mmCIF file of C-alpha atoms in Angstrom:
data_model
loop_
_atom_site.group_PDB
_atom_site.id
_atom_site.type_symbol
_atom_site.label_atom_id
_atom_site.label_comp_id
_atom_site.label_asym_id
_atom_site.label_seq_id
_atom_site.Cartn_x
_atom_site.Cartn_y
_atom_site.Cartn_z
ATOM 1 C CA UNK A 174 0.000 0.000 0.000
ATOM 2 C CA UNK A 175 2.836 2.300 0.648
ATOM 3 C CA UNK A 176 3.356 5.059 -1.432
ATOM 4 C CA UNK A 177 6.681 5.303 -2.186
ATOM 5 C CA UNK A 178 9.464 7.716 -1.217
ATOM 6 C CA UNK A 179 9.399 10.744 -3.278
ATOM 7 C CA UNK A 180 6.239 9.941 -5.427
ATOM 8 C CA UNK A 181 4.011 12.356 -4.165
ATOM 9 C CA UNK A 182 4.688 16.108 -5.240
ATOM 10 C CA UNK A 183 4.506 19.074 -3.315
ATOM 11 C CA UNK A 184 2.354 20.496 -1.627
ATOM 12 C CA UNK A 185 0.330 16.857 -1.273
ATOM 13 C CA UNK A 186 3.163 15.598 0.819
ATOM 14 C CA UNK A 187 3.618 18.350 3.369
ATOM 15 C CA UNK A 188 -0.811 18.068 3.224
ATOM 16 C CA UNK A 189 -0.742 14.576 4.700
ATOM 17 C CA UNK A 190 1.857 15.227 7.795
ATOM 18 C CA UNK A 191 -0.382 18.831 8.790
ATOM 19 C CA UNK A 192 -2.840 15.830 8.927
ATOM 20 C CA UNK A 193 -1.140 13.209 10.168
ATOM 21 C CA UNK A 194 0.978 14.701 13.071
ATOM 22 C CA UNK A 195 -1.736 16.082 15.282
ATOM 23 C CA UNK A 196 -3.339 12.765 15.391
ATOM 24 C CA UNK A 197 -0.142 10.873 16.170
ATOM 25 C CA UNK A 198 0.596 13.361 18.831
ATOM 26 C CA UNK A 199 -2.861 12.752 20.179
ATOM 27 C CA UNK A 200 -1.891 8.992 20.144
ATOM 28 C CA UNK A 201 1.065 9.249 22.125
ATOM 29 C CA UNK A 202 -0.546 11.327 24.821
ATOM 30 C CA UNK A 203 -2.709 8.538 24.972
ATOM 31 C CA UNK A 204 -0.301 5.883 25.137
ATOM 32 C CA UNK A 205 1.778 7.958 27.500
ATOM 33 C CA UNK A 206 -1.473 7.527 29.863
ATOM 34 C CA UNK A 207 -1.932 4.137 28.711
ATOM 35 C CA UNK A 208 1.496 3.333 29.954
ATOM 36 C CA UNK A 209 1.738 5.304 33.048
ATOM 37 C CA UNK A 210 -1.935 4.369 34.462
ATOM 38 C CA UNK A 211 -2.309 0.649 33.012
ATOM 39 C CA UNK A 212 0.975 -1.290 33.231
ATOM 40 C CA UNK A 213 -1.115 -4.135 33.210
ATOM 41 C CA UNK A 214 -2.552 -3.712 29.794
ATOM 42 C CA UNK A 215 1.056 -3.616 28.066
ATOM 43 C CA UNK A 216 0.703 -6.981 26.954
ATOM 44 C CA UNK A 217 -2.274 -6.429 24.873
ATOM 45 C CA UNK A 218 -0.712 -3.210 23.235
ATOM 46 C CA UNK A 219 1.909 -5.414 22.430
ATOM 47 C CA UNK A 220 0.350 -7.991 21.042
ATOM 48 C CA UNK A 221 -1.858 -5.308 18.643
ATOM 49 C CA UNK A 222 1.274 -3.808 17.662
ATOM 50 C CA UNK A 223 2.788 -7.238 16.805
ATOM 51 C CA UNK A 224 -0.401 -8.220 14.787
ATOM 52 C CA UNK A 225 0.059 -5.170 12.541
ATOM 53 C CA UNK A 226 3.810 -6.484 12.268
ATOM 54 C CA UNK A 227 3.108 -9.549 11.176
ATOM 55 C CA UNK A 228 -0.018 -9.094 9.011
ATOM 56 C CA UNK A 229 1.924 -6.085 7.209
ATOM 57 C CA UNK A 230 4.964 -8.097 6.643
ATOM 58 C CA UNK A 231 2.801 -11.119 4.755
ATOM 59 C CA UNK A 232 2.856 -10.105 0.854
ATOM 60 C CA UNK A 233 -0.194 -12.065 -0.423
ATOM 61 C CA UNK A 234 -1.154 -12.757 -4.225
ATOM 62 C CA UNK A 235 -4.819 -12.127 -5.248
ATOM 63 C CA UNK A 236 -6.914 -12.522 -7.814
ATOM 64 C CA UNK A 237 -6.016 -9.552 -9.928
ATOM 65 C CA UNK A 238 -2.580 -11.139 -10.609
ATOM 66 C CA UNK A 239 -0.622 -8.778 -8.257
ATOM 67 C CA UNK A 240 0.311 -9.171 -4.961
ATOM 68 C CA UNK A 241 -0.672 -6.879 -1.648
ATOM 69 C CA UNK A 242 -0.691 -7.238 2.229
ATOM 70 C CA UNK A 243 -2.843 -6.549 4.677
ATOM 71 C CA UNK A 244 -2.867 -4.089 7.739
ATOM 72 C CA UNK A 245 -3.990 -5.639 10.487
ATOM 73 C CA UNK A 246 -4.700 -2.186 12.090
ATOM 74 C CA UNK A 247 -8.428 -3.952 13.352
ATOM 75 C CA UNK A 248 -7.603 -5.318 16.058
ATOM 76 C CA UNK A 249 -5.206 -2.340 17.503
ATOM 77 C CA UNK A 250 -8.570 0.375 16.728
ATOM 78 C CA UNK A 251 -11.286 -2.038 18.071
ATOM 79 C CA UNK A 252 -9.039 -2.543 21.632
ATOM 80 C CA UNK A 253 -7.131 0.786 21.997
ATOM 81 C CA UNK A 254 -8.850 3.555 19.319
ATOM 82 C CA UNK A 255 -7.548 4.798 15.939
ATOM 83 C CA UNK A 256 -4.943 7.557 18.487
ATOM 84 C CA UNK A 257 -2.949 5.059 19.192
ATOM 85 C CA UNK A 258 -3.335 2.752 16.503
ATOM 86 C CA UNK A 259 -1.566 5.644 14.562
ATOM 87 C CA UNK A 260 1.472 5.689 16.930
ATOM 88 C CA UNK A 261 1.712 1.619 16.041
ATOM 89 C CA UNK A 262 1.498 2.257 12.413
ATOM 90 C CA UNK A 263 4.485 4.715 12.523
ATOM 91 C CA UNK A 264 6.284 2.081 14.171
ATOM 92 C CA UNK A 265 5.700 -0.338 11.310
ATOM 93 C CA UNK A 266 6.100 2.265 8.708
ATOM 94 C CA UNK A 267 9.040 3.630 10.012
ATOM 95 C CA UNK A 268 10.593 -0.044 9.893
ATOM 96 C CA UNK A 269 9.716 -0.762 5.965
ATOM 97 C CA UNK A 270 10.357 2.685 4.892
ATOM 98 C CA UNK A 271 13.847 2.483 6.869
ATOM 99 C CA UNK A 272 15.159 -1.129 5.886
ATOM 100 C CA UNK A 273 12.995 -2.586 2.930
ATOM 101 C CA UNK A 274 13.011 0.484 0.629
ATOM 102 C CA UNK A 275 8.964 0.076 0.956
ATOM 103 C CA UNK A 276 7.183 3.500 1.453
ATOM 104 C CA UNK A 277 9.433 6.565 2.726
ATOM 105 C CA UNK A 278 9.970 9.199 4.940
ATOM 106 C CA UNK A 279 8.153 11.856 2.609
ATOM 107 C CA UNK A 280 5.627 9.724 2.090
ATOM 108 C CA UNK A 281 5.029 8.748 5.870
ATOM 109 C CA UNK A 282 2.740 11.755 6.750
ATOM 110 C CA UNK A 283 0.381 9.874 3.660
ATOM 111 C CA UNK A 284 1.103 6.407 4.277
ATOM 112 C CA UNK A 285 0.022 7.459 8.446
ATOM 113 C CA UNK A 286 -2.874 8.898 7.318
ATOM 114 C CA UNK A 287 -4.484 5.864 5.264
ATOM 115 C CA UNK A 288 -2.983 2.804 7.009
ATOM 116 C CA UNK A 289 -2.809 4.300 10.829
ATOM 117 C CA UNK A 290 -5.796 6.812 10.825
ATOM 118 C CA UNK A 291 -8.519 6.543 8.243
ATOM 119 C CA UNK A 292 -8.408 3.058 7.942
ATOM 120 C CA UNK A 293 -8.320 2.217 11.721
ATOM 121 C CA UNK A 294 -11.161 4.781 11.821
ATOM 122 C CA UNK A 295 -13.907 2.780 10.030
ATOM 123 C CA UNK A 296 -12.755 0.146 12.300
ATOM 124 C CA UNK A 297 -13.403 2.049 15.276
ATOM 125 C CA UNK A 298 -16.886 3.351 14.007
ATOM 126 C CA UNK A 299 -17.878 0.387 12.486
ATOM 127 C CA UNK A 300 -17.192 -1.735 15.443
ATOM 128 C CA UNK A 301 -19.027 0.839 17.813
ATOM 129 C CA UNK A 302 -22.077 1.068 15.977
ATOM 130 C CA UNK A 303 -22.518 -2.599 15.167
ATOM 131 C CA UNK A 304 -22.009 -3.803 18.967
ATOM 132 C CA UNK A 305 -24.669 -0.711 19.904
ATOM 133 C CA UNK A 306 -26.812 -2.612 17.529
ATOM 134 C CA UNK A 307 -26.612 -5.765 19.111
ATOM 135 C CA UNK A 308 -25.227 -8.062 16.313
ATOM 136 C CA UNK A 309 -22.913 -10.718 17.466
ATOM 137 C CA UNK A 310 -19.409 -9.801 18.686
ATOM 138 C CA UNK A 311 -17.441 -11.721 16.471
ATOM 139 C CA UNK A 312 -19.551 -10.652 13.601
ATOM 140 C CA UNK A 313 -19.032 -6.825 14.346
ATOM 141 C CA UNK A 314 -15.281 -7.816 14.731
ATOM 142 C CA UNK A 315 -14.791 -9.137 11.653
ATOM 143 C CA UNK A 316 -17.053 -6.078 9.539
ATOM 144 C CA UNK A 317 -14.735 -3.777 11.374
ATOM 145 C CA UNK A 318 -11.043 -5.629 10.383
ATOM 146 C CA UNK A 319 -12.345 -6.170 6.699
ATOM 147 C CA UNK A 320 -13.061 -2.755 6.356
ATOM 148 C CA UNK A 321 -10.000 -1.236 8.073
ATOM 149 C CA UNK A 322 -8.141 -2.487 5.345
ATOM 150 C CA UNK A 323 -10.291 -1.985 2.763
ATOM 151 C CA UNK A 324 -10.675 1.587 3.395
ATOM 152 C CA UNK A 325 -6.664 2.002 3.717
ATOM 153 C CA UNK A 326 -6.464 1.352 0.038
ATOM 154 C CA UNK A 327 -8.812 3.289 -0.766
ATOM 155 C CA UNK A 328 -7.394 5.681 0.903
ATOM 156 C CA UNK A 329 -4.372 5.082 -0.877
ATOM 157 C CA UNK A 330 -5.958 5.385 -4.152
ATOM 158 C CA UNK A 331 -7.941 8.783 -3.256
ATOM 159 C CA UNK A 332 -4.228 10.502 -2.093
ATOM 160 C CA UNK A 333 -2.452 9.019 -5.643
ATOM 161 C CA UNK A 334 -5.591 10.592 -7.487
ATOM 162 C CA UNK A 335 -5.426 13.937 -5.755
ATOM 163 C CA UNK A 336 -2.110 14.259 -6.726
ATOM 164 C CA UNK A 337 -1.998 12.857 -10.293
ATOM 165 C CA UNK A 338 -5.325 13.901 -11.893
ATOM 166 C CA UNK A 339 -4.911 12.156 -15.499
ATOM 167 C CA UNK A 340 -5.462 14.701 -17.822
ATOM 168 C CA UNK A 341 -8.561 13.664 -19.462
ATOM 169 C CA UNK A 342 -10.514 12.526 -17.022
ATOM 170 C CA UNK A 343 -9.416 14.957 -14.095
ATOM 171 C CA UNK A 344 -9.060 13.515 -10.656
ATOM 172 C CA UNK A 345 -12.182 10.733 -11.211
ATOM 173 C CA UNK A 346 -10.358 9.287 -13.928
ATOM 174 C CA UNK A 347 -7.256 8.637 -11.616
ATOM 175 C CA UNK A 348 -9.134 7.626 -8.897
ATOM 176 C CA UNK A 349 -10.897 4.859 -11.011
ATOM 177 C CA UNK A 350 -7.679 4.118 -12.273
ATOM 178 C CA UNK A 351 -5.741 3.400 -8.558
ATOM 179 C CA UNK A 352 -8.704 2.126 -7.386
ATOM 180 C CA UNK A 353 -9.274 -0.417 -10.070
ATOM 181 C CA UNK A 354 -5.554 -1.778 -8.887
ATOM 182 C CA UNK A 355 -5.791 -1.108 -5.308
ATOM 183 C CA UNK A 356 -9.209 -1.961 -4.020
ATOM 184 C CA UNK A 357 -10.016 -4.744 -6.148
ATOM 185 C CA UNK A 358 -6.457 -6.267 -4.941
ATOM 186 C CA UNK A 359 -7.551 -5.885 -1.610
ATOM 187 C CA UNK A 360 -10.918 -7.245 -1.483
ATOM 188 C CA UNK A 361 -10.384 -10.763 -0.765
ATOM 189 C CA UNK A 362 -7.032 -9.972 1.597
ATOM 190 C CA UNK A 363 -9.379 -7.645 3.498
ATOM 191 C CA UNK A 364 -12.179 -10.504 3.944
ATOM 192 C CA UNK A 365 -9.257 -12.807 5.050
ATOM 193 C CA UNK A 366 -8.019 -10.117 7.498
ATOM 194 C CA UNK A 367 -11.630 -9.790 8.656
ATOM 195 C CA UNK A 368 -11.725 -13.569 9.554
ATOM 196 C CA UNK A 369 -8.400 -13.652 10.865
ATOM 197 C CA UNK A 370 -9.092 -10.925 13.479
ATOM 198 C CA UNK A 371 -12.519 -12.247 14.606
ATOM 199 C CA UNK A 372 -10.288 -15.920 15.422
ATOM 200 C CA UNK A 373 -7.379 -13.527 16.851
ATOM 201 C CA UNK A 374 -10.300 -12.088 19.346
ATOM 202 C CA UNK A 375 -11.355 -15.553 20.200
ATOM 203 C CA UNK A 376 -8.479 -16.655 21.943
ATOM 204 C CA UNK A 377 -8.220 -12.930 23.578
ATOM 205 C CA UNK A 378 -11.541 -13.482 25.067
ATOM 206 C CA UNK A 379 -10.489 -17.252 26.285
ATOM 207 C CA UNK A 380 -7.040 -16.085 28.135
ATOM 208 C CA UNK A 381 -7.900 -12.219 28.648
ATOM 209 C CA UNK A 382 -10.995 -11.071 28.522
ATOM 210 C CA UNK A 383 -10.920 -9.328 31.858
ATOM 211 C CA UNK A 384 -8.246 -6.753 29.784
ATOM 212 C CA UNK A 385 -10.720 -5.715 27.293
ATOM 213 C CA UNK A 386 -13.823 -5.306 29.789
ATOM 214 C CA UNK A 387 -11.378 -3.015 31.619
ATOM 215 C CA UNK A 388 -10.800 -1.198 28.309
ATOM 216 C CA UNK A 389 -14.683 -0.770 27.663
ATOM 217 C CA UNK A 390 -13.977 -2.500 24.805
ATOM 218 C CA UNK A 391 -16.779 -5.202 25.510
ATOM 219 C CA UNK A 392 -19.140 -5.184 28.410
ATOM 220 C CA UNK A 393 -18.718 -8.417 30.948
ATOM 221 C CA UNK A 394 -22.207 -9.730 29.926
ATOM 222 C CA UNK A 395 -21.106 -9.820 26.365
ATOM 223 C CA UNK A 396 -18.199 -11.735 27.408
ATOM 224 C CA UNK A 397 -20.497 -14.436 29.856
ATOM 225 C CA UNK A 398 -22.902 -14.339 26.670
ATOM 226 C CA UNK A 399 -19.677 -15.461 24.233
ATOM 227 C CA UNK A 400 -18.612 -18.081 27.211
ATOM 228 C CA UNK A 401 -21.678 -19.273 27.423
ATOM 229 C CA UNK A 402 -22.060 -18.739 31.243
ATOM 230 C CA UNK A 403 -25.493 -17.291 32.567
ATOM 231 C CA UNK A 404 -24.509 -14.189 34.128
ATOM 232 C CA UNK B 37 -7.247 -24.840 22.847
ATOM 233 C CA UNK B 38 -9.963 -26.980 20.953
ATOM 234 C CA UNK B 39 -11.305 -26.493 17.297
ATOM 235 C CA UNK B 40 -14.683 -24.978 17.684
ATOM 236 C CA UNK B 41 -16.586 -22.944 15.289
ATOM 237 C CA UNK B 42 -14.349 -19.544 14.874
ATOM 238 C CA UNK B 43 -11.510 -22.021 13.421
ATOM 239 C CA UNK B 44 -13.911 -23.490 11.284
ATOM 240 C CA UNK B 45 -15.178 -20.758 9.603
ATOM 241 C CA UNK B 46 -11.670 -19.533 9.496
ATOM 242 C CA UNK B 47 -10.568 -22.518 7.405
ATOM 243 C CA UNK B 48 -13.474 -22.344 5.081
ATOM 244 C CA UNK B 49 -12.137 -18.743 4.465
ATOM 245 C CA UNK B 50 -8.861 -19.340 4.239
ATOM 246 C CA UNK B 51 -9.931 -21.658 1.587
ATOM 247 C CA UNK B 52 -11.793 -19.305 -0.231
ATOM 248 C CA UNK B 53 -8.385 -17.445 -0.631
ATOM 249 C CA UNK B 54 -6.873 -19.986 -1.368
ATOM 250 C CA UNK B 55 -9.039 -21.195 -4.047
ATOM 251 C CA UNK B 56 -9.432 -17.312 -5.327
ATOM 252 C CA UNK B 57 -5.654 -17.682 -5.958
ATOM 253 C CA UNK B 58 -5.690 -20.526 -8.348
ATOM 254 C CA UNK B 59 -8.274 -18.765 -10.227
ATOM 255 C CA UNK B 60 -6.199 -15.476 -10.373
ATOM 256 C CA UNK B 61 -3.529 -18.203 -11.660
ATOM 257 C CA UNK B 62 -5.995 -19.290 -14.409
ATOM 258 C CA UNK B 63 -7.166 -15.985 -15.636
ATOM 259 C CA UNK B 64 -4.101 -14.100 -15.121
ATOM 260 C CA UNK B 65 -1.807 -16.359 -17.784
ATOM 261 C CA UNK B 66 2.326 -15.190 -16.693
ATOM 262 C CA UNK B 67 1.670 -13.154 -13.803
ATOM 263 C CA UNK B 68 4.128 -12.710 -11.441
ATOM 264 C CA UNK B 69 1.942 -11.768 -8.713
ATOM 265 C CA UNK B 70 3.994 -8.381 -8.377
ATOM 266 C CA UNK B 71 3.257 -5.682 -6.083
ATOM 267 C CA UNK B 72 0.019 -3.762 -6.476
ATOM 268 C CA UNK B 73 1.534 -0.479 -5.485
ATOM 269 C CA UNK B 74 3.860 -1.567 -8.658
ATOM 270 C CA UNK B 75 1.152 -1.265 -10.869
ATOM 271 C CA UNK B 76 0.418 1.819 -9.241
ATOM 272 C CA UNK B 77 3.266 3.157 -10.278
ATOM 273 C CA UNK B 78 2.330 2.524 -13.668
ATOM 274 C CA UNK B 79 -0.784 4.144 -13.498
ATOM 275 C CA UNK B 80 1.397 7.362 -12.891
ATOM 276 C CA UNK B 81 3.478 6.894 -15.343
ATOM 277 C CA UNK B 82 0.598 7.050 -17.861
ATOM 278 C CA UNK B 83 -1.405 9.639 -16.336
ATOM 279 C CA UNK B 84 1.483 12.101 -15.819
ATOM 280 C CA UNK B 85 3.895 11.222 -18.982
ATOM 281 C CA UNK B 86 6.602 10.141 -16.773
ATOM 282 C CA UNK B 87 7.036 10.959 -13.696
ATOM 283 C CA UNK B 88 10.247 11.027 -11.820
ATOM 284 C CA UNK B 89 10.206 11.063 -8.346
ATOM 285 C CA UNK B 90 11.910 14.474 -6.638
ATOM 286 C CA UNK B 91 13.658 12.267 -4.013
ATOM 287 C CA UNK B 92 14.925 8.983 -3.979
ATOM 288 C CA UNK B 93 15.048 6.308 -1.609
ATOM 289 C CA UNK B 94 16.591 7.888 2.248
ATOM 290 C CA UNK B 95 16.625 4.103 4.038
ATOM 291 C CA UNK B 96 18.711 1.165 3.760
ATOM 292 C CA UNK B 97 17.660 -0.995 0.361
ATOM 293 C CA UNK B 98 17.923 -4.435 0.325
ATOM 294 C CA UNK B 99 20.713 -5.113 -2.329
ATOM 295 C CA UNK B 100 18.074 -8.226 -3.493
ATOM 296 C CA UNK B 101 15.384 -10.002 -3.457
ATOM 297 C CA UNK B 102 16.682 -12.594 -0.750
ATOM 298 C CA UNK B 103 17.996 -9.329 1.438
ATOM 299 C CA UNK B 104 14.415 -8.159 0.957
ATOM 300 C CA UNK B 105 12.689 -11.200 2.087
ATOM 301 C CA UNK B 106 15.193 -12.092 5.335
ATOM 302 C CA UNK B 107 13.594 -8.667 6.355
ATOM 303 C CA UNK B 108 10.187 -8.983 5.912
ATOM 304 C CA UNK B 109 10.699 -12.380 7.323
ATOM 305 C CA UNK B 110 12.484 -11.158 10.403
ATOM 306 C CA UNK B 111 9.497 -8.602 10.705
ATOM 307 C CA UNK B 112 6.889 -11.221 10.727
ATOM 308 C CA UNK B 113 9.151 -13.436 12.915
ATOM 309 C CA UNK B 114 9.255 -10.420 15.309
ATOM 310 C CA UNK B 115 5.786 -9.835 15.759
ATOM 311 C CA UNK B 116 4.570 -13.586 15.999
ATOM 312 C CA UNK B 117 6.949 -13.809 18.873
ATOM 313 C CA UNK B 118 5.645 -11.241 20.891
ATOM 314 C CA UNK B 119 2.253 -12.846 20.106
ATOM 315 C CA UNK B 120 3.069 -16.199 21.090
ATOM 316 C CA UNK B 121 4.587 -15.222 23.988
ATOM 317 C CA UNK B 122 1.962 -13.152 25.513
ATOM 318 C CA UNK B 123 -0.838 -15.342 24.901
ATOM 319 C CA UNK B 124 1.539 -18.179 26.518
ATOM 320 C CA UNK B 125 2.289 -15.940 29.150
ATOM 321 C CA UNK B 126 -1.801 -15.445 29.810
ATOM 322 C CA UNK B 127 -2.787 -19.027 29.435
ATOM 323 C CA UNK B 128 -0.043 -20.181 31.449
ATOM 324 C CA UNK B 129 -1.240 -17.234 34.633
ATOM 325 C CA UNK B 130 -4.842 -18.635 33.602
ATOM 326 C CA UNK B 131 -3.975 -21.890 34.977
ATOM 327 C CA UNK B 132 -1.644 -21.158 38.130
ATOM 328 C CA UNK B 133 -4.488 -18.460 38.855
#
């Protein structure tokens, strides 16, 4: 997904870090709290920020006949909010753009923006709406991973089109160009993200559920309803 | 843990992807299977005539492709570590609890 180092012009470039950087510093006050007032809850940051390492590191072929990856920025939104999720995707970014050549540091204030904040965004909405609506947990889950991806690339496709409008058919004629790469690419990585999550959460609720009660991320009763013990 | 449902579904997915793969294979005759944001770039190239990027590459780049994949290897060895371990870490306090 990453755009690389030097291919977006001026003044796009400079646009995405006035974005980005407020949001990241809004992350790290958060994690600064997070750290300060919930030792306890390292673990799971951890492990979110390893998922995205891991999932982001997996090249996978698709249909279209090219290759992407996913984000795994889900689960790190749904647990801890798109904030911090941001700080995380610097993290990864930082490590491809630095030592695999993939992305860049121009680019990072853009890459941020799709992968660590819009992206993990829908995620966060997505997953708050569906569990106020009362459809299963692991369904919501899964709705909200898919579409964090999803969304990065398309994203990804929106910045490339803002910044090279084709000439005869302006910036829609880009967009439908990118997007035609990009989010058709990503379609069935994002569904297999999706499911991938929703089994990731599984096992969280079976060895840590207490965590993400304590993080409002999931009320107890949800969790005795998903156990299967009558509260 | 035990195979219930969730890894069901899972595998019926993964599957899916699987199977999607084959048929990208099939109607995608000598396709290496290269990077989308590749293709991107060729997009970019047509739209703009040519397009040269104002700054090149700041980081370390992998000399190859076997450079290239050791790292993104290491990165994905990284991360599963941490994940094993911490899920170990709460099973294991699970039981002694």
């Amino acid at each position: 997904m990453h755009i690389f180092e030097g291919f977006l012009p001026s003044p796009w470039w400079q646009l995405w870090f006035v974005f980005s950087i407020p949001v990241i510093m809004f992350g790290m006050y958060r994690l600064n709290k997070l750290v300060s007032e919930r030792r306890d809850l390292l673990p799971l940051l951890a492990v979110a920020g390893a998922f995205i390492f891991v999932l982001s590191s997996l090249k996978l072929p698709s249909v279209t006949g090219s290759s992407s990856h996913p984000t795994g920025t889900g689960m790190a939104a749904i647990m801890f909010g798109p904030a911090v999720t941001a700080v995380l995707g610097v993290i990864v970014l930082l490590y491809q753009a630095l030592f695999l050549a993939h992305g860049g540091l121009t680019t990072l204030g853009a890459n941020v923006a799709s992968m660590g904040i819009i992206g993990p965004l829908a995620a966060y909405l997505i997953y708050k709406a569906g569990m106020k609506a009362n459809i299963n947990f692991y369904v919501v889950v899964f709705f909200a991973a898919t579409f964090a991806d999803w969304i990065t690339y398309v994203v990804t496709s929106t910045q490339l089109a803002l910044a090279f409008p084709s000439q005869a058919g302006g910036f829609v004629g880009s967009l439908q160009a990118f997007l035609a790469i990009f989010a058709t690419t990503q379609v069935p990585l994002a569904i297999m993200e999706g499911a991938l999550t929703a089994l990731i959460f599984k096992y969280i609720i079976q060895v840590k559920s207490d965590a993400l009660v304590e993080l409002k991320v999931i009320s107890q009763e949800t969790v005795n309803k998903i156990k299967g013990v009558s509260a | 843990m035990k195979i219930g449902k969730g890894e069901i579904i899972f595998a019926v997915i993964a599957l899916f992807f699987v199977a999607s793969f084959f048929y990208g294979m099939a109607v995608n005759p000598g396709s290496e299977f290269g990077g989308a944001d590749g293709a991107a770039e060729g997009v970019i190239t047509d739209v703009t005539g040519g397009y040269e990027p104002w700054v090149g590459n700041m980081g370390f780049e992998p000399p190859g492709g076997e450079t290239e994949s050791l790292l993104f290897a290491l990165q994905a060895a990284i991360g599963a570590v941490v994940i094993g371990y911490f899920f170990g870490y709460y099973k294991g306090k699970g039981r002694s609890d």
